């Protein structure tokens, strides 16, 4: 199973642009909301600001036809400034 996401971006006038990526961010209310596929789940996580002690991830999992489950996971913030996002990084 590929972790690539197929995106369709649409402007106000209805013009569509199709592309693919492994993760993308939406800036909403000044925060970056990162979206990526992790196996059969869709992970949605928010960027971390200085002073934050934890961050939230939303996991969207397919269920039966027309159903999904949504789980909120709180994770402690790592103070690892040397961390580099790579293919095995899930945030």
N, CA, C and O of each residue as an XYZ file, in Angstrom:
364
protein
N       0.836     -1.176      0.000
C       0.000      0.000      0.000
C       0.883      1.243      0.000
O       1.821      1.334      0.792
N       0.602      2.173     -0.854
C       1.372      3.401     -0.980
C       0.877      4.447      0.003
O      -0.321      4.544      0.270
N       1.813      5.233      0.543
C       1.436      6.327      1.431
C       1.222      7.624      0.654
O       1.035      8.680      1.258
N       1.247      7.558     -0.681
C       1.028      8.755     -1.491
C      -0.445      9.156     -1.437
O      -1.334      8.305     -1.458
N      -0.682     10.446     -1.368
C      -2.036     10.990     -1.357
C      -2.316     11.652     -2.693
O      -1.497     12.433     -3.177
N      -3.439     11.359     -3.288
C      -3.866     12.034     -4.510
C      -4.700     13.234     -4.079
O      -5.701     13.073     -3.380
N      -4.299     14.427     -4.488
C      -4.993     15.657     -4.110
C      -5.684     16.276     -5.310
O      -5.168     16.253     -6.427
N      -6.852     16.824     -5.059
C      -7.545     17.651     -6.046
C      -7.774     18.985     -5.364
O      -8.533     19.074     -4.399
N      -7.123     20.018     -5.862
C      -7.250     21.370     -5.319
C      -8.188     22.154     -6.214
O      -8.062     22.112     -7.438
N      -9.133     22.872     -5.612
C     -10.119     23.598     -6.411
C     -10.179     25.058     -5.993
O     -10.272     25.366     -4.804
N     -10.125     25.963     -6.977
C     -10.258     27.401     -6.748
C     -11.730     27.779     -6.653
O     -12.611     26.961     -6.916
N     -11.985     29.029     -6.273
C     -13.365     29.529     -6.174
C     -14.118     29.446     -7.492
O     -15.337     29.274     -7.505
N     -13.396     29.566     -8.603
C     -14.062     29.524     -9.913
C     -14.265     28.090    -10.424
O     -14.766     27.898    -11.532
N     -13.885     27.091     -9.634
C     -14.092     25.700    -10.021
C     -12.922     25.067    -10.744
O     -12.971     23.881    -11.070
N     -11.868     25.833    -11.004
C     -10.685     25.287    -11.660
C     -10.015     24.280    -10.731
O      -9.767     24.576     -9.562
N      -9.724     23.091    -11.252
C      -9.127     22.041    -10.439
C      -7.701     21.743    -10.879
O      -7.374     21.795    -12.064
N      -6.870     21.432     -9.907
C      -5.495     21.025    -10.136
C      -5.302     19.703     -9.398
O      -5.571     19.614     -8.200
N      -4.840     18.682    -10.108
C      -4.592     17.386     -9.490
C      -3.094     17.207     -9.287
O      -2.294     17.547    -10.158
N      -2.725     16.670     -8.127
C      -1.326     16.422     -7.804
C      -1.263     15.286     -6.788
O      -2.300     14.805     -6.330
N      -0.068     14.860     -6.440
C       0.091     13.849     -5.406
C       1.261     14.238     -4.517
O       2.164     14.963     -4.935
N       1.233     13.745     -3.287
C       2.297     14.020     -2.331
C       2.232     12.982     -1.220
O       1.278     12.207     -1.151
N       3.232     12.961     -0.355
C       3.198     12.045      0.781
C       2.592     12.701      2.012
O       2.054     12.008      2.876
N       2.669     14.022      2.110
C       2.013     14.769      3.187
C       1.823     16.205      2.744
O       2.551     16.702      1.885
N       0.837     16.872      3.338
C       0.600     18.275      3.027
C       0.090     18.972      4.270
O      -0.357     18.322      5.215
N       0.156     20.293      4.269
C      -0.325     21.085      5.402
C      -1.340     22.098      4.918
O      -1.256     22.620      3.807
N      -2.297     22.357      5.781
C      -3.267     23.422      5.586
C      -3.026     24.412      6.721
O      -2.998     24.019      7.887
N      -2.852     25.680      6.396
C      -2.699     26.693      7.436
C      -4.091     27.184      7.803
O      -4.808     27.738      6.970
N      -4.461     26.973      9.063
C      -5.798     27.331      9.543
C      -5.651     27.989     10.901
O      -5.100     27.394     11.827
N      -6.134     29.194     11.023
C      -6.048     29.991     12.245
C      -4.605     30.101     12.741
O      -4.339     30.035     13.940
N      -3.691     30.267     11.799
C      -2.287     30.453     12.137
C      -1.535     29.186     12.480
O      -0.346     29.255     12.789
N      -2.177     28.033     12.440
C      -1.524     26.754     12.749
C      -1.425     25.915     11.488
O      -2.291     25.986     10.616
N      -0.364     25.117     11.391
C      -0.219     24.176     10.290
C      -0.863     22.856     10.692
O      -0.473     22.249     11.689
N      -1.845     22.416      9.919
C      -2.470     21.113     10.124
C      -1.898     20.171      9.074
O      -2.202     20.305      7.888
N      -1.076     19.223      9.498
C      -0.406     18.313      8.587
C      -1.252     17.062      8.394
O      -1.780     16.508      9.358
N      -1.378     16.623      7.153
C      -2.166     15.443      6.795
C      -1.250     14.474      6.050
O      -0.541     14.860      5.120
N      -1.277     13.206      6.476
C      -0.502     12.186      5.774
C      -1.136     10.824      5.996
O      -1.816     10.587      6.995
N      -0.898      9.935      5.040
C      -1.376      8.560      5.160
C      -0.334      7.751      5.918
O       0.865      7.848      5.653
N      -0.812      6.951      6.867
C       0.048      6.042      7.618
C      -0.634      4.685      7.577
O      -1.556      4.420      8.349
N      -0.178      3.828      6.673
C      -0.851      2.541      6.481
C      -2.256      2.771      5.955
O      -2.446      3.445      4.943
N      -3.243      2.208      6.644
C      -4.631      2.394      6.220
C      -5.327      3.505      6.994
O      -6.556      3.572      7.013
N      -4.550      4.377      7.632
C      -5.086      5.481      8.420
C      -4.706      6.815      7.790
O      -3.725      6.911      7.052
N      -5.484      7.826      8.086
C      -5.151      9.183      7.699
C      -4.839      9.938      8.980
O      -5.709     10.089      9.838
N      -3.607     10.412      9.120
C      -3.158     11.106     10.319
C      -3.235     12.602     10.085
O      -2.744     13.100      9.072
N      -3.845     13.321     11.013
C      -3.954     14.772     10.956
C      -3.340     15.312     12.240
O      -3.840     15.033     13.329
N      -2.269     16.075     12.125
C      -1.573     16.602     13.303
C      -1.339     18.088     13.174
O      -1.223     18.613     12.067
N      -1.271     18.769     14.308
C      -1.065     20.211     14.329
C       0.398     20.503     14.670
O       1.051     19.720     15.359
N       0.906     21.643     14.176
C       2.281     22.004     14.481
C       2.403     22.341     15.966
O       1.413     22.658     16.626
N       3.616     22.269     16.472
C       3.888     22.499     17.887
C       4.576     23.854     18.039
O       5.493     24.190     17.290
N       4.114     24.623     19.024
C       4.720     25.920     19.302
C       5.605     25.828     20.539
O       5.453     24.919     21.355
N       6.520     26.765     20.670
C       7.407     26.797     21.825
C       6.578     26.862     23.109
O       5.635     27.645     23.219
N       6.945     26.038     24.057
C       6.228     26.002     25.328
C       5.141     24.943     25.397
O       4.638     24.648     26.481
N       4.764     24.360     24.249
C       3.765     23.287     24.260
C       4.373     22.046     24.899
O       5.531     21.718     24.643
N       3.596     21.356     25.730
C       4.074     20.141     26.375
C       3.534     18.888     25.700
O       4.066     17.798     25.909
N       2.494     19.024     24.900
C       1.957     17.896     24.165
C       1.304     18.395     22.882
O       1.040     19.587     22.725
N       1.051     17.475     21.983
C       0.373     17.824     20.744
C      -0.661     16.752     20.442
O      -0.589     15.638     20.960
N      -1.613     17.101     19.605
C      -2.708     16.178     19.294
C      -2.586     15.685     17.861
O      -2.195     16.428     16.960
N      -2.925     14.427     17.672
C      -3.070     13.823     16.352
C      -4.472     13.262     16.258
O      -4.967     12.653     17.206
N      -5.115     13.465     15.120
C      -6.385     12.811     14.835
C      -6.102     11.685     13.855
O      -5.443     11.894     12.836
N      -6.599     10.492     14.158
C      -6.429      9.353     13.271
C      -7.786      8.971     12.710
O      -8.717      8.670     13.457
N      -7.889      8.985     11.399
C      -9.119      8.624     10.700
C      -8.907      7.254     10.076
O      -7.998      7.061      9.268
N      -9.765      6.292     10.464
C      -9.619      4.921      9.964
C     -10.890      4.502      9.233
O     -11.995      4.735      9.724
N     -10.738      3.883      8.056
C     -11.930      3.379      7.359
C     -12.521      2.200      8.125
O     -11.794      1.386      8.694
N     -13.841      2.119      8.130
C     -14.551      1.009      8.768
C     -15.389      0.314      7.702
O     -14.930      0.128      6.575
N     -16.571     -0.056      8.036
C     -17.477     -0.661      7.064
C     -17.882      0.398      6.037
O     -17.490      1.559      6.150
N     -18.650      0.002      5.060
C     -19.077      0.916      4.005
C     -19.669      2.193      4.605
O     -20.554      2.138      5.458
N     -19.167      3.337      4.147
C     -19.636      4.664      4.555
C     -19.391      4.987      6.017
O     -20.032      5.896      6.545
N     -18.489      4.283      6.699
C     -18.181      4.557      8.096
C     -16.682      4.759      8.281
O     -15.869      4.137      7.596
N     -16.331      5.626      9.204
C     -14.946      5.821      9.609
C     -14.911      5.941     11.124
O     -15.913      6.291     11.749
N     -13.765      5.651     11.709
C     -13.578      5.921     13.129
C     -12.596      7.072     13.246
O     -11.700      7.226     12.416
N     -12.770      7.870     14.271
C     -11.916      9.026     14.518
C     -11.382      8.914     15.933
O     -12.157      8.793     16.882
N     -10.064      8.955     16.083
C      -9.443      8.815     17.393
C      -8.513      9.992     17.619
O      -7.751     10.366     16.728
N      -8.572     10.577     18.806
C      -7.686     11.662     19.193
C      -6.579     11.083     20.045
O      -6.848     10.425     21.050
N      -5.327     11.321     19.654
C      -4.177     10.865     20.424
C      -3.386     12.078     20.881
O      -3.071     12.955     20.076
N      -3.065     12.135     22.159
C      -2.219     13.197     22.702
C      -0.827     12.616     22.887
O      -0.666     11.554     23.489
N       0.169     13.305     22.374
C       1.549     12.844     22.447
C       2.391     13.894     23.158
O       2.171     15.089     22.958
N       3.356     13.476     23.988
C       4.257     14.464     24.607
C       5.177     15.057     23.554
O       5.562     14.387     22.597
N       5.523     16.316     23.743
C       6.441     16.993     22.835
C       7.857     16.535     23.144
O       8.292     16.593     24.294
N       8.573     16.082     22.134
C       9.980     15.718     22.289
C      10.811     16.976     22.147
O      10.539     17.817     21.290
N      11.816     17.103     22.983
C      12.712     18.259     22.893
C      13.912     17.967     22.013
O      14.959     18.597     22.161
N      13.769     17.006     21.088
C      14.851     16.610     20.195
C      14.942     17.593     19.041
O      14.242     17.448     18.038
N      15.806     18.596     19.182
C      15.951     19.612     18.137
C      16.658     19.076     16.907
O      16.632     19.716     15.855
N      17.296     17.906     17.017
C      18.008     17.320     15.884
C      17.106     16.429     15.040
O      17.570     15.826     14.073
N      15.813     16.336     15.394
C      14.903     15.461     14.684
C      14.703     15.943     13.246
O      14.503     17.131     12.995
N      14.760     15.000     12.315
C      14.535     15.301     10.903
C      13.370     14.457     10.450
O      13.345     13.247     10.675
N      12.376     15.107      9.794
C      11.234     14.363      9.281
C      11.676     13.491      8.117
O      12.286     13.970      7.161
N      11.362     12.208      8.211
C      11.723     11.267      7.173
C      10.545     10.358      6.850
O       9.437     10.589      7.334
N      10.767      9.341      6.049
C       9.668      8.467      5.627
C       9.062      7.658      6.779
O       7.915      7.222      6.681
N       9.808      7.450      7.863
C       9.278      6.694      8.999
C       8.733      7.600     10.102
O       8.308      7.114     11.150
N       8.744      8.889      9.875
C       8.252      9.852     10.858
C       6.746     10.004     10.690
O       6.277     10.268      9.583
N       5.983      9.845     11.760
C       4.533      9.880     11.683
C       3.957     11.134     12.335
O       2.939     11.052     13.023
N       4.573     12.266     12.138
C       4.002     13.540     12.608
C       4.488     14.682     11.759
O       4.117     15.831     11.999
